[in-house]
């Protein structure tokens, strides 16, 4: 039986092998970031729904949200679930990551607004995330935005390689 | 494998999100003793009633809140959704915060619709000092002689309200 060693491997095969390994690492990283996003959205969505009354009242304390808190309390977790599904399905992952990153950017703008004008008010993120200070939220969201951008970039590159 | 992982994530998120906080029944050492004597400033800012003048021969529930506390607001919402449990009781809703906050709270929950509800300010924080508590919400149940029966610190859920 003929065995092939790296030294005897044709150059073209070696390049494609290395590209595949690189692609595999990127895909693993994309997978990890996707799981992080999905876990966060699922956790916060379920936390909000599990204590509907508390979330509604937290939202009602937010400027401009008082009259629509009873709608947002359903709409926001539903959006988070939809984004989770978009990320989960391979064909829609890219759009899911784009939408999630945009949502995180919007949340961050809101956090900055709250920090500037209403620092005493609590947030309504749900679960342990609600325990974070506004500064803590900023770091948390910033990290997720960076991860989102990284995943999108890697996804674009890996798509280009496979094409 | 991926499906199993996501199913696991959903179950973990649901489990983490659905854990209910239990209110803590506190022994204040004041059980069996009468309601402290203090003046309650009503929301028109000029009228006062005395705690001794609260309806006689009726069980009294004292609910102490802070207008911007989401847990207080959530408990208030739950209490209003379970008003049948309080229909034979006098409900005295108090804060030691500013009058505007108390007024906004009463307006938001439309408390003027209920005949057995009194909303006002404990301007001297007498209740907090008497029971040596600093955190809200707190809920105290008194019998028809206005003697303290039970005292709860923290948010009470609908299942914890006493008949």
PDB file of C-alpha atoms in Angstrom:
ATOM      1  CA  UNK A   1       0.000   0.000   0.000  1.00  0.00           C
ATOM      2  CA  UNK A   2       1.313   3.457  -0.893  1.00  0.00           C
ATOM      3  CA  UNK A   3       1.512   5.927   2.006  1.00  0.00           C
ATOM      4  CA  UNK A   4       1.710   9.674   1.586  1.00  0.00           C
ATOM      5  CA  UNK A   5       3.756  11.770   4.023  1.00  0.00           C
ATOM      6  CA  UNK A   6       3.661  15.540   4.249  1.00  0.00           C
ATOM      7  CA  UNK A   7       6.993  15.675   2.467  1.00  0.00           C
ATOM      8  CA  UNK A   8       5.744  13.562  -0.377  1.00  0.00           C
ATOM      9  CA  UNK A   9       2.323  15.276  -0.549  1.00  0.00           C
ATOM     10  CA  UNK A  10       1.844  17.265  -3.726  1.00  0.00           C
ATOM     11  CA  UNK A  11       2.228  21.033  -3.103  1.00  0.00           C
ATOM     12  CA  UNK A  12      -1.301  21.841  -4.250  1.00  0.00           C
ATOM     13  CA  UNK A  13      -2.763  19.271  -1.880  1.00  0.00           C
ATOM     14  CA  UNK A  14      -0.739  20.646   1.052  1.00  0.00           C
ATOM     15  CA  UNK A  15      -1.971  24.224   0.434  1.00  0.00           C
ATOM     16  CA  UNK A  16      -5.579  23.115   0.250  1.00  0.00           C
ATOM     17  CA  UNK A  17      -5.021  20.989   3.382  1.00  0.00           C
ATOM     18  CA  UNK A  18      -3.668  24.002   5.290  1.00  0.00           C
ATOM     19  CA  UNK A  19      -6.533  26.175   4.044  1.00  0.00           C
ATOM     20  CA  UNK A  20      -8.964  23.503   5.194  1.00  0.00           C
ATOM     21  CA  UNK A  21      -7.400  23.391   8.680  1.00  0.00           C
ATOM     22  CA  UNK A  22      -7.557  27.195   8.888  1.00  0.00           C
ATOM     23  CA  UNK A  23     -11.129  27.126   7.658  1.00  0.00           C
ATOM     24  CA  UNK A  24     -11.973  24.449  10.204  1.00  0.00           C
ATOM     25  CA  UNK A  25     -10.572  26.553  13.053  1.00  0.00           C
ATOM     26  CA  UNK A  26     -12.538  29.560  11.850  1.00  0.00           C
ATOM     27  CA  UNK A  27     -15.683  27.500  11.559  1.00  0.00           C
ATOM     28  CA  UNK A  28     -15.161  26.264  15.126  1.00  0.00           C
ATOM     29  CA  UNK A  29     -14.775  29.836  16.312  1.00  0.00           C
ATOM     30  CA  UNK A  30     -17.899  30.887  14.398  1.00  0.00           C
ATOM     31  CA  UNK A  31     -19.700  27.957  16.009  1.00  0.00           C
ATOM     32  CA  UNK A  32     -18.563  29.026  19.508  1.00  0.00           C
ATOM     33  CA  UNK A  33     -19.608  32.644  18.938  1.00  0.00           C
ATOM     34  CA  UNK A  34     -22.952  31.469  17.560  1.00  0.00           C
ATOM     35  CA  UNK A  35     -23.525  29.273  20.623  1.00  0.00           C
ATOM     36  CA  UNK A  36     -22.622  32.193  22.901  1.00  0.00           C
ATOM     37  CA  UNK A  37     -25.142  34.437  21.131  1.00  0.00           C
ATOM     38  CA  UNK A  38     -27.822  31.737  21.143  1.00  0.00           C
ATOM     39  CA  UNK A  39     -27.283  30.949  24.839  1.00  0.00           C
ATOM     40  CA  UNK A  40     -27.415  34.619  25.787  1.00  0.00           C
ATOM     41  CA  UNK A  41     -30.582  35.302  23.797  1.00  0.00           C
ATOM     42  CA  UNK A  42     -32.329  32.147  25.037  1.00  0.00           C
ATOM     43  CA  UNK A  43     -31.366  32.807  28.632  1.00  0.00           C
ATOM     44  CA  UNK A  44     -32.487  36.441  28.623  1.00  0.00           C
ATOM     45  CA  UNK A  45     -35.676  35.651  26.672  1.00  0.00           C
ATOM     46  CA  UNK A  46     -36.727  32.900  29.098  1.00  0.00           C
ATOM     47  CA  UNK A  47     -35.753  35.030  32.099  1.00  0.00           C
ATOM     48  CA  UNK A  48     -37.954  37.857  30.844  1.00  0.00           C
ATOM     49  CA  UNK A  49     -40.905  35.582  30.175  1.00  0.00           C
ATOM     50  CA  UNK A  50     -40.516  33.595  33.395  1.00  0.00           C
ATOM     51  CA  UNK A  51     -41.238  36.749  35.389  1.00  0.00           C
ATOM     52  CA  UNK A  52     -43.453  38.642  33.004  1.00  0.00           C
ATOM     53  CA  UNK A  53     -44.743  41.046  35.672  1.00  0.00           C
ATOM     54  CA  UNK A  54     -41.310  42.070  36.900  1.00  0.00           C
ATOM     55  CA  UNK A  55     -39.962  42.546  33.370  1.00  0.00           C
ATOM     56  CA  UNK A  56     -43.011  44.580  32.413  1.00  0.00           C
ATOM     57  CA  UNK A  57     -42.573  46.853  35.426  1.00  0.00           C
ATOM     58  CA  UNK A  58     -38.830  47.187  34.823  1.00  0.00           C
ATOM     59  CA  UNK A  59     -39.566  48.229  31.266  1.00  0.00           C
ATOM     60  CA  UNK A  60     -42.288  50.616  32.396  1.00  0.00           C
ATOM     61  CA  UNK A  61     -39.655  52.441  34.425  1.00  0.00           C
ATOM     62  CA  UNK A  62     -37.602  53.083  31.291  1.00  0.00           C
ATOM     63  CA  UNK A  63     -38.084  56.467  29.678  1.00  0.00           C
ATOM     64  CA  UNK A  64     -40.586  56.363  26.801  1.00  0.00           C
ATOM     65  CA  UNK A  65     -41.360  52.668  27.369  1.00  0.00           C
ATOM     66  CA  UNK A  66     -44.091  53.078  30.005  1.00  0.00           C
ATOM     67  CA  UNK A  67     -47.075  53.116  27.603  1.00  0.00           C
ATOM     68  CA  UNK A  68     -45.756  50.241  25.473  1.00  0.00           C
ATOM     69  CA  UNK A  69     -44.114  48.102  28.168  1.00  0.00           C
ATOM     70  CA  UNK A  70     -46.881  45.459  27.954  1.00  0.00           C
ATOM     71  CA  UNK A  71     -46.077  45.002  24.236  1.00  0.00           C
ATOM     72  CA  UNK A  72     -42.276  45.224  24.444  1.00  0.00           C
ATOM     73  CA  UNK A  73     -42.245  42.601  27.204  1.00  0.00           C
ATOM     74  CA  UNK A  74     -43.421  40.062  24.587  1.00  0.00           C
ATOM     75  CA  UNK A  75     -41.800  41.558  21.508  1.00  0.00           C
ATOM     76  CA  UNK A  76     -38.228  41.728  22.794  1.00  0.00           C
ATOM     77  CA  UNK A  77     -37.934  38.074  23.943  1.00  0.00           C
ATOM     78  CA  UNK A  78     -39.711  36.978  20.740  1.00  0.00           C
ATOM     79  CA  UNK A  79     -37.086  38.880  18.727  1.00  0.00           C
ATOM     80  CA  UNK A  80     -34.341  37.184  20.729  1.00  0.00           C
ATOM     81  CA  UNK A  81     -35.853  33.741  20.009  1.00  0.00           C
ATOM     82  CA  UNK A  82     -36.151  34.553  16.286  1.00  0.00           C
ATOM     83  CA  UNK A  83     -32.501  35.666  16.224  1.00  0.00           C
ATOM     84  CA  UNK A  84     -31.516  32.423  17.962  1.00  0.00           C
ATOM     85  CA  UNK A  85     -33.314  30.444  15.257  1.00  0.00           C
ATOM     86  CA  UNK A  86     -31.688  32.512  12.503  1.00  0.00           C
ATOM     87  CA  UNK A  87     -28.247  31.840  13.981  1.00  0.00           C
ATOM     88  CA  UNK A  88     -29.027  28.156  14.498  1.00  0.00           C
ATOM     89  CA  UNK A  89     -30.034  27.512  10.888  1.00  0.00           C
ATOM     90  CA  UNK A  90     -26.871  27.424   8.749  1.00  0.00           C
ATOM     91  CA  UNK A  91     -28.461  29.081   5.742  1.00  0.00           C
ATOM     92  CA  UNK A  92     -29.602  32.082   7.800  1.00  0.00           C
ATOM     93  CA  UNK A  93     -26.696  32.260  10.237  1.00  0.00           C
ATOM     94  CA  UNK A  94     -25.080  35.255   8.529  1.00  0.00           C
ATOM     95  CA  UNK A  95     -28.245  37.330   8.600  1.00  0.00           C
ATOM     96  CA  UNK A  96     -28.805  36.201  12.200  1.00  0.00           C
ATOM     97  CA  UNK A  97     -25.350  37.354  13.243  1.00  0.00           C
ATOM     98  CA  UNK A  98     -25.778  40.664  11.407  1.00  0.00           C
ATOM     99  CA  UNK A  99     -29.158  41.285  13.074  1.00  0.00           C
ATOM    100  CA  UNK A 100     -27.861  40.208  16.512  1.00  0.00           C
ATOM    101  CA  UNK A 101     -24.839  42.505  16.281  1.00  0.00           C
ATOM    102  CA  UNK A 102     -27.053  45.402  15.204  1.00  0.00           C
ATOM    103  CA  UNK A 103     -29.402  44.638  18.122  1.00  0.00           C
ATOM    104  CA  UNK A 104     -26.455  44.629  20.535  1.00  0.00           C
ATOM    105  CA  UNK A 105     -25.289  47.979  19.104  1.00  0.00           C
ATOM    106  CA  UNK A 106     -28.806  49.397  19.650  1.00  0.00           C
ATOM    107  CA  UNK A 107     -28.825  48.074  23.230  1.00  0.00           C
ATOM    108  CA  UNK A 108     -25.431  49.677  23.799  1.00  0.00           C
ATOM    109  CA  UNK A 109     -26.627  53.058  22.518  1.00  0.00           C
ATOM    110  CA  UNK A 110     -29.560  52.755  24.919  1.00  0.00           C
ATOM    111  CA  UNK A 111     -27.208  51.847  27.784  1.00  0.00           C
ATOM    112  CA  UNK A 112     -25.058  54.925  27.087  1.00  0.00           C
ATOM    113  CA  UNK A 113     -28.231  57.052  27.069  1.00  0.00           C
ATOM    114  CA  UNK A 114     -29.322  55.512  30.384  1.00  0.00           C
ATOM    115  CA  UNK A 115     -25.871  56.017  31.907  1.00  0.00           C
ATOM    116  CA  UNK A 116     -25.977  59.675  30.962  1.00  0.00           C
ATOM    117  CA  UNK A 117     -29.543  60.544  31.912  1.00  0.00           C
ATOM    118  CA  UNK A 118     -31.026  57.836  34.182  1.00  0.00           C
ATOM    119  CA  UNK A 119     -28.146  56.061  35.964  1.00  0.00           C
ATOM    120  CA  UNK A 120     -30.344  55.253  38.988  1.00  0.00           C
ATOM    121  CA  UNK A 121     -32.848  53.165  37.020  1.00  0.00           C
ATOM    122  CA  UNK A 122     -32.562  49.372  36.819  1.00  0.00           C
ATOM    123  CA  UNK A 123     -32.325  47.495  33.529  1.00  0.00           C
ATOM    124  CA  UNK A 124     -34.665  44.773  32.291  1.00  0.00           C
ATOM    125  CA  UNK A 125     -32.212  42.459  30.555  1.00  0.00           C
ATOM    126  CA  UNK A 126     -33.300  39.398  32.510  1.00  0.00           C
ATOM    127  CA  UNK A 127     -31.523  36.879  34.715  1.00  0.00           C
ATOM    128  CA  UNK A 128     -28.054  37.482  36.135  1.00  0.00           C
ATOM    129  CA  UNK A 129     -27.363  40.064  33.409  1.00  0.00           C
ATOM    130  CA  UNK A 130     -29.759  42.406  35.246  1.00  0.00           C
ATOM    131  CA  UNK A 131     -27.323  42.354  38.176  1.00  0.00           C
ATOM    132  CA  UNK A 132     -24.607  44.057  36.120  1.00  0.00           C
ATOM    133  CA  UNK A 133     -23.984  47.763  36.621  1.00  0.00           C
ATOM    134  CA  UNK A 134     -24.469  50.050  33.623  1.00  0.00           C
ATOM    135  CA  UNK A 135     -20.665  50.022  33.183  1.00  0.00           C
ATOM    136  CA  UNK A 136     -20.701  46.217  33.359  1.00  0.00           C
ATOM    137  CA  UNK A 137     -23.396  46.155  30.685  1.00  0.00           C
ATOM    138  CA  UNK A 138     -21.251  48.313  28.462  1.00  0.00           C
ATOM    139  CA  UNK A 139     -18.312  45.879  28.721  1.00  0.00           C
ATOM    140  CA  UNK A 140     -20.617  42.856  28.247  1.00  0.00           C
ATOM    141  CA  UNK A 141     -22.295  44.357  25.180  1.00  0.00           C
ATOM    142  CA  UNK A 142     -18.985  45.609  23.778  1.00  0.00           C
ATOM    143  CA  UNK A 143     -17.559  42.085  23.998  1.00  0.00           C
ATOM    144  CA  UNK A 144     -20.595  40.620  22.214  1.00  0.00           C
ATOM    145  CA  UNK A 145     -20.463  43.292  19.498  1.00  0.00           C
ATOM    146  CA  UNK A 146     -16.781  42.503  18.864  1.00  0.00           C
ATOM    147  CA  UNK A 147     -17.534  38.771  18.792  1.00  0.00           C
ATOM    148  CA  UNK A 148     -20.416  39.380  16.385  1.00  0.00           C
ATOM    149  CA  UNK A 149     -18.247  41.434  14.032  1.00  0.00           C
ATOM    150  CA  UNK A 150     -15.479  38.806  14.215  1.00  0.00           C
ATOM    151  CA  UNK A 151     -17.921  35.993  13.395  1.00  0.00           C
ATOM    152  CA  UNK A 152     -19.388  37.928  10.457  1.00  0.00           C
ATOM    153  CA  UNK A 153     -15.904  38.663   9.061  1.00  0.00           C
ATOM    154  CA  UNK A 154     -14.824  35.047   9.407  1.00  0.00           C
ATOM    155  CA  UNK A 155     -18.077  33.850   7.897  1.00  0.00           C
ATOM    156  CA  UNK A 156     -17.581  36.161   4.904  1.00  0.00           C
ATOM    157  CA  UNK A 157     -13.995  34.946   4.453  1.00  0.00           C
ATOM    158  CA  UNK A 158     -14.852  31.262   4.784  1.00  0.00           C
ATOM    159  CA  UNK A 159     -17.673  31.728   2.291  1.00  0.00           C
ATOM    160  CA  UNK A 160     -15.200  33.319  -0.111  1.00  0.00           C
ATOM    161  CA  UNK A 161     -12.799  30.346   0.322  1.00  0.00           C
ATOM    162  CA  UNK A 162     -15.484  27.731  -0.261  1.00  0.00           C
ATOM    163  CA  UNK A 163     -16.720  29.623  -3.313  1.00  0.00           C
TER     164      UNK A 163
ATOM    165  CA  UNK B   1     -25.141  16.414  18.224  1.00  0.00           C
ATOM    166  CA  UNK B   2     -25.851  20.058  17.450  1.00  0.00           C
ATOM    167  CA  UNK B   3     -29.558  19.571  18.007  1.00  0.00           C
ATOM    168  CA  UNK B   4     -28.867  17.903  21.342  1.00  0.00           C
ATOM    169  CA  UNK B   5     -26.655  20.794  22.372  1.00  0.00           C
ATOM    170  CA  UNK B   6     -29.307  23.355  21.507  1.00  0.00           C
ATOM    171  CA  UNK B   7     -31.990  21.307  23.283  1.00  0.00           C
ATOM    172  CA  UNK B   8     -29.733  21.259  26.325  1.00  0.00           C
ATOM    173  CA  UNK B   9     -29.236  25.023  26.067  1.00  0.00           C
ATOM    174  CA  UNK B  10     -32.996  25.588  25.879  1.00  0.00           C
ATOM    175  CA  UNK B  11     -33.596  23.410  28.943  1.00  0.00           C
ATOM    176  CA  UNK B  12     -30.800  25.138  30.870  1.00  0.00           C
ATOM    177  CA  UNK B  13     -32.111  28.570  29.909  1.00  0.00           C
ATOM    178  CA  UNK B  14     -35.661  27.610  30.895  1.00  0.00           C
ATOM    179  CA  UNK B  15     -34.499  26.154  34.194  1.00  0.00           C
ATOM    180  CA  UNK B  16     -32.331  29.147  35.029  1.00  0.00           C
ATOM    181  CA  UNK B  17     -35.004  31.585  33.955  1.00  0.00           C
ATOM    182  CA  UNK B  18     -37.876  29.959  35.817  1.00  0.00           C
ATOM    183  CA  UNK B  19     -36.519  29.932  39.336  1.00  0.00           C
ATOM    184  CA  UNK B  20     -38.862  31.939  41.513  1.00  0.00           C
ATOM    185  CA  UNK B  21     -37.675  34.009  44.410  1.00  0.00           C
ATOM    186  CA  UNK B  22     -39.537  33.271  47.630  1.00  0.00           C
ATOM    187  CA  UNK B  23     -40.507  36.109  49.965  1.00  0.00           C
ATOM    188  CA  UNK B  24     -38.947  35.923  53.371  1.00  0.00           C
ATOM    189  CA  UNK B  25     -41.212  35.897  56.384  1.00  0.00           C
ATOM    190  CA  UNK B  26     -39.416  37.907  59.026  1.00  0.00           C
ATOM    191  CA  UNK B  27     -39.821  37.706  62.774  1.00  0.00           C
ATOM    192  CA  UNK B  28     -39.722  41.328  63.830  1.00  0.00           C
ATOM    193  CA  UNK B  29     -40.386  40.775  67.520  1.00  0.00           C
ATOM    194  CA  UNK B  30     -43.387  43.046  67.093  1.00  0.00           C
ATOM    195  CA  UNK B  31     -45.871  40.230  66.394  1.00  0.00           C
ATOM    196  CA  UNK B  32     -49.060  40.733  68.390  1.00  0.00           C
ATOM    197  CA  UNK B  33     -48.161  44.370  68.954  1.00  0.00           C
ATOM    198  CA  UNK B  34     -50.229  47.204  67.493  1.00  0.00           C
ATOM    199  CA  UNK B  35     -49.535  49.124  64.312  1.00  0.00           C
ATOM    200  CA  UNK B  36     -47.124  51.995  65.053  1.00  0.00           C
ATOM    201  CA  UNK B  37     -48.709  55.369  65.513  1.00  0.00           C
ATOM    202  CA  UNK B  38     -47.853  57.804  62.731  1.00  0.00           C
ATOM    203  CA  UNK B  39     -49.316  60.379  60.370  1.00  0.00           C
ATOM    204  CA  UNK B  40     -49.928  59.491  56.731  1.00  0.00           C
ATOM    205  CA  UNK B  41     -49.685  62.326  54.224  1.00  0.00           C
ATOM    206  CA  UNK B  42     -52.254  61.805  51.461  1.00  0.00           C
ATOM    207  CA  UNK B  43     -51.575  62.494  47.807  1.00  0.00           C
ATOM    208  CA  UNK B  44     -53.283  65.904  47.771  1.00  0.00           C
ATOM    209  CA  UNK B  45     -50.264  66.912  49.927  1.00  0.00           C
ATOM    210  CA  UNK B  46     -52.380  68.860  52.431  1.00  0.00           C
ATOM    211  CA  UNK B  47     -54.492  66.109  54.034  1.00  0.00           C
ATOM    212  CA  UNK B  48     -53.216  63.704  56.640  1.00  0.00           C
ATOM    213  CA  UNK B  49     -54.779  60.718  58.324  1.00  0.00           C
ATOM    214  CA  UNK B  50     -53.482  59.007  61.388  1.00  0.00           C
ATOM    215  CA  UNK B  51     -52.619  55.328  61.381  1.00  0.00           C
ATOM    216  CA  UNK B  52     -54.911  54.923  64.410  1.00  0.00           C
ATOM    217  CA  UNK B  53     -57.806  56.130  62.266  1.00  0.00           C
ATOM    218  CA  UNK B  54     -57.484  53.408  59.639  1.00  0.00           C
ATOM    219  CA  UNK B  55     -60.721  51.412  59.349  1.00  0.00           C
ATOM    220  CA  UNK B  56     -61.560  49.594  62.544  1.00  0.00           C
ATOM    221  CA  UNK B  57     -62.680  45.962  62.636  1.00  0.00           C
ATOM    222  CA  UNK B  58     -61.013  45.208  59.361  1.00  0.00           C
ATOM    223  CA  UNK B  59     -57.823  43.351  58.642  1.00  0.00           C
ATOM    224  CA  UNK B  60     -55.109  45.643  57.442  1.00  0.00           C
ATOM    225  CA  UNK B  61     -52.387  44.996  54.892  1.00  0.00           C
ATOM    226  CA  UNK B  62     -49.563  47.476  54.859  1.00  0.00           C
ATOM    227  CA  UNK B  63     -47.494  47.542  51.682  1.00  0.00           C
ATOM    228  CA  UNK B  64     -44.379  49.693  51.710  1.00  0.00           C
ATOM    229  CA  UNK B  65     -42.820  50.642  48.384  1.00  0.00           C
ATOM    230  CA  UNK B  66     -40.351  52.826  46.555  1.00  0.00           C
ATOM    231  CA  UNK B  67     -41.733  54.299  43.316  1.00  0.00           C
ATOM    232  CA  UNK B  68     -38.694  53.330  41.213  1.00  0.00           C
ATOM    233  CA  UNK B  69     -38.304  49.836  42.670  1.00  0.00           C
ATOM    234  CA  UNK B  70     -39.308  47.286  39.993  1.00  0.00           C
ATOM    235  CA  UNK B  71     -39.939  44.568  42.604  1.00  0.00           C
ATOM    236  CA  UNK B  72     -42.377  46.856  44.426  1.00  0.00           C
ATOM    237  CA  UNK B  73     -44.127  47.657  41.173  1.00  0.00           C
ATOM    238  CA  UNK B  74     -44.302  43.986  40.214  1.00  0.00           C
ATOM    239  CA  UNK B  75     -45.814  43.111  43.609  1.00  0.00           C
ATOM    240  CA  UNK B  76     -48.300  45.973  43.267  1.00  0.00           C
ATOM    241  CA  UNK B  77     -49.310  44.638  39.841  1.00  0.00           C
ATOM    242  CA  UNK B  78     -49.734  41.127  41.267  1.00  0.00           C
ATOM    243  CA  UNK B  79     -51.765  42.468  44.197  1.00  0.00           C
ATOM    244  CA  UNK B  80     -54.090  44.336  41.843  1.00  0.00           C
ATOM    245  CA  UNK B  81     -54.474  41.211  39.717  1.00  0.00           C
ATOM    246  CA  UNK B  82     -55.477  39.335  42.892  1.00  0.00           C
ATOM    247  CA  UNK B  83     -57.677  41.953  44.482  1.00  0.00           C
ATOM    248  CA  UNK B  84     -60.247  39.331  45.488  1.00  0.00           C
ATOM    249  CA  UNK B  85     -57.760  38.257  48.183  1.00  0.00           C
ATOM    250  CA  UNK B  86     -57.754  41.795  49.580  1.00  0.00           C
ATOM    251  CA  UNK B  87     -61.405  42.714  49.116  1.00  0.00           C
ATOM    252  CA  UNK B  88     -62.248  42.359  52.815  1.00  0.00           C
ATOM    253  CA  UNK B  89     -59.091  44.099  53.936  1.00  0.00           C
ATOM    254  CA  UNK B  90     -57.903  47.637  54.175  1.00  0.00           C
ATOM    255  CA  UNK B  91     -54.868  48.117  51.956  1.00  0.00           C
ATOM    256  CA  UNK B  92     -52.516  50.839  53.071  1.00  0.00           C
ATOM    257  CA  UNK B  93     -49.846  51.610  50.481  1.00  0.00           C
ATOM    258  CA  UNK B  94     -47.018  53.707  51.817  1.00  0.00           C
ATOM    259  CA  UNK B  95     -43.708  55.179  50.813  1.00  0.00           C
ATOM    260  CA  UNK B  96     -41.228  57.476  52.460  1.00  0.00           C
ATOM    261  CA  UNK B  97     -40.117  58.845  49.085  1.00  0.00           C
ATOM    262  CA  UNK B  98     -41.173  62.180  47.575  1.00  0.00           C
ATOM    263  CA  UNK B  99     -44.785  63.030  46.869  1.00  0.00           C
ATOM    264  CA  UNK B 100     -44.359  63.159  43.091  1.00  0.00           C
ATOM    265  CA  UNK B 101     -43.104  59.570  43.030  1.00  0.00           C
ATOM    266  CA  UNK B 102     -46.043  58.436  45.161  1.00  0.00           C
ATOM    267  CA  UNK B 103     -48.489  60.305  42.901  1.00  0.00           C
ATOM    268  CA  UNK B 104     -46.964  58.828  39.721  1.00  0.00           C
ATOM    269  CA  UNK B 105     -47.161  55.365  41.280  1.00  0.00           C
ATOM    270  CA  UNK B 106     -50.838  55.806  42.201  1.00  0.00           C
ATOM    271  CA  UNK B 107     -51.658  57.220  38.766  1.00  0.00           C
ATOM    272  CA  UNK B 108     -49.794  54.436  36.939  1.00  0.00           C
ATOM    273  CA  UNK B 109     -51.659  51.703  38.858  1.00  0.00           C
ATOM    274  CA  UNK B 110     -54.959  53.654  38.903  1.00  0.00           C
ATOM    275  CA  UNK B 111     -55.185  53.120  42.653  1.00  0.00           C
ATOM    276  CA  UNK B 112     -58.000  55.649  43.026  1.00  0.00           C
ATOM    277  CA  UNK B 113     -60.352  53.003  41.583  1.00  0.00           C
ATOM    278  CA  UNK B 114     -60.232  50.982  44.793  1.00  0.00           C
ATOM    279  CA  UNK B 115     -62.259  52.025  47.818  1.00  0.00           C
ATOM    280  CA  UNK B 116     -60.273  49.900  50.273  1.00  0.00           C
ATOM    281  CA  UNK B 117     -56.912  51.346  49.195  1.00  0.00           C
ATOM    282  CA  UNK B 118     -55.173  54.263  50.893  1.00  0.00           C
ATOM    283  CA  UNK B 119     -52.011  55.647  49.335  1.00  0.00           C
ATOM    284  CA  UNK B 120     -49.790  58.021  51.203  1.00  0.00           C
ATOM    285  CA  UNK B 121     -46.428  58.982  52.617  1.00  0.00           C
ATOM    286  CA  UNK B 122     -44.907  57.875  55.878  1.00  0.00           C
ATOM    287  CA  UNK B 123     -42.964  61.117  56.102  1.00  0.00           C
ATOM    288  CA  UNK B 124     -40.996  60.141  59.187  1.00  0.00           C
ATOM    289  CA  UNK B 125     -40.196  56.594  57.954  1.00  0.00           C
ATOM    290  CA  UNK B 126     -41.849  55.378  61.171  1.00  0.00           C
ATOM    291  CA  UNK B 127     -42.735  51.948  59.763  1.00  0.00           C
ATOM    292  CA  UNK B 128     -39.172  51.281  58.605  1.00  0.00           C
ATOM    293  CA  UNK B 129     -37.748  52.421  61.931  1.00  0.00           C
ATOM    294  CA  UNK B 130     -40.247  50.401  63.974  1.00  0.00           C
ATOM    295  CA  UNK B 131     -39.522  47.148  62.163  1.00  0.00           C
ATOM    296  CA  UNK B 132     -35.837  47.965  61.615  1.00  0.00           C
ATOM    297  CA  UNK B 133     -35.858  47.310  57.902  1.00  0.00           C
ATOM    298  CA  UNK B 134     -34.186  49.257  55.148  1.00  0.00           C
ATOM    299  CA  UNK B 135     -35.232  47.311  52.068  1.00  0.00           C
ATOM    300  CA  UNK B 136     -38.514  47.411  50.196  1.00  0.00           C
ATOM    301  CA  UNK B 137     -40.964  46.014  49.274  1.00  0.00           C
ATOM    302  CA  UNK B 138     -42.288  44.968  52.626  1.00  0.00           C
ATOM    303  CA  UNK B 139     -45.705  43.654  53.435  1.00  0.00           C
ATOM    304  CA  UNK B 140     -47.231  43.479  56.885  1.00  0.00           C
ATOM    305  CA  UNK B 141     -50.502  41.761  57.755  1.00  0.00           C
ATOM    306  CA  UNK B 142     -52.484  43.006  60.771  1.00  0.00           C
ATOM    307  CA  UNK B 143     -55.597  41.510  62.329  1.00  0.00           C
ATOM    308  CA  UNK B 144     -58.792  43.488  62.916  1.00  0.00           C
ATOM    309  CA  UNK B 145     -57.339  44.833  66.171  1.00  0.00           C
ATOM    310  CA  UNK B 146     -54.446  46.231  64.126  1.00  0.00           C
ATOM    311  CA  UNK B 147     -51.988  43.858  65.738  1.00  0.00           C
ATOM    312  CA  UNK B 148     -49.169  42.541  63.605  1.00  0.00           C
ATOM    313  CA  UNK B 149     -49.670  38.966  62.402  1.00  0.00           C
ATOM    314  CA  UNK B 150     -47.009  38.385  59.756  1.00  0.00           C
ATOM    315  CA  UNK B 151     -44.293  40.429  58.166  1.00  0.00           C
ATOM    316  CA  UNK B 152     -42.676  39.764  54.794  1.00  0.00           C
ATOM    317  CA  UNK B 153     -39.489  41.307  53.461  1.00  0.00           C
ATOM    318  CA  UNK B 154     -38.959  41.231  49.716  1.00  0.00           C
ATOM    319  CA  UNK B 155     -41.345  40.724  46.888  1.00  0.00           C
ATOM    320  CA  UNK B 156     -44.368  38.505  47.468  1.00  0.00           C
ATOM    321  CA  UNK B 157     -45.661  36.617  44.466  1.00  0.00           C
ATOM    322  CA  UNK B 158     -49.363  35.970  43.779  1.00  0.00           C
ATOM    323  CA  UNK B 159     -49.104  32.500  45.356  1.00  0.00           C
ATOM    324  CA  UNK B 160     -47.878  33.966  48.664  1.00  0.00           C
ATOM    325  CA  UNK B 161     -50.702  36.443  49.272  1.00  0.00           C
ATOM    326  CA  UNK B 162     -52.689  35.477  52.333  1.00  0.00           C
ATOM    327  CA  UNK B 163     -56.464  35.239  52.133  1.00  0.00           C
TER     328      UNK B 163
END
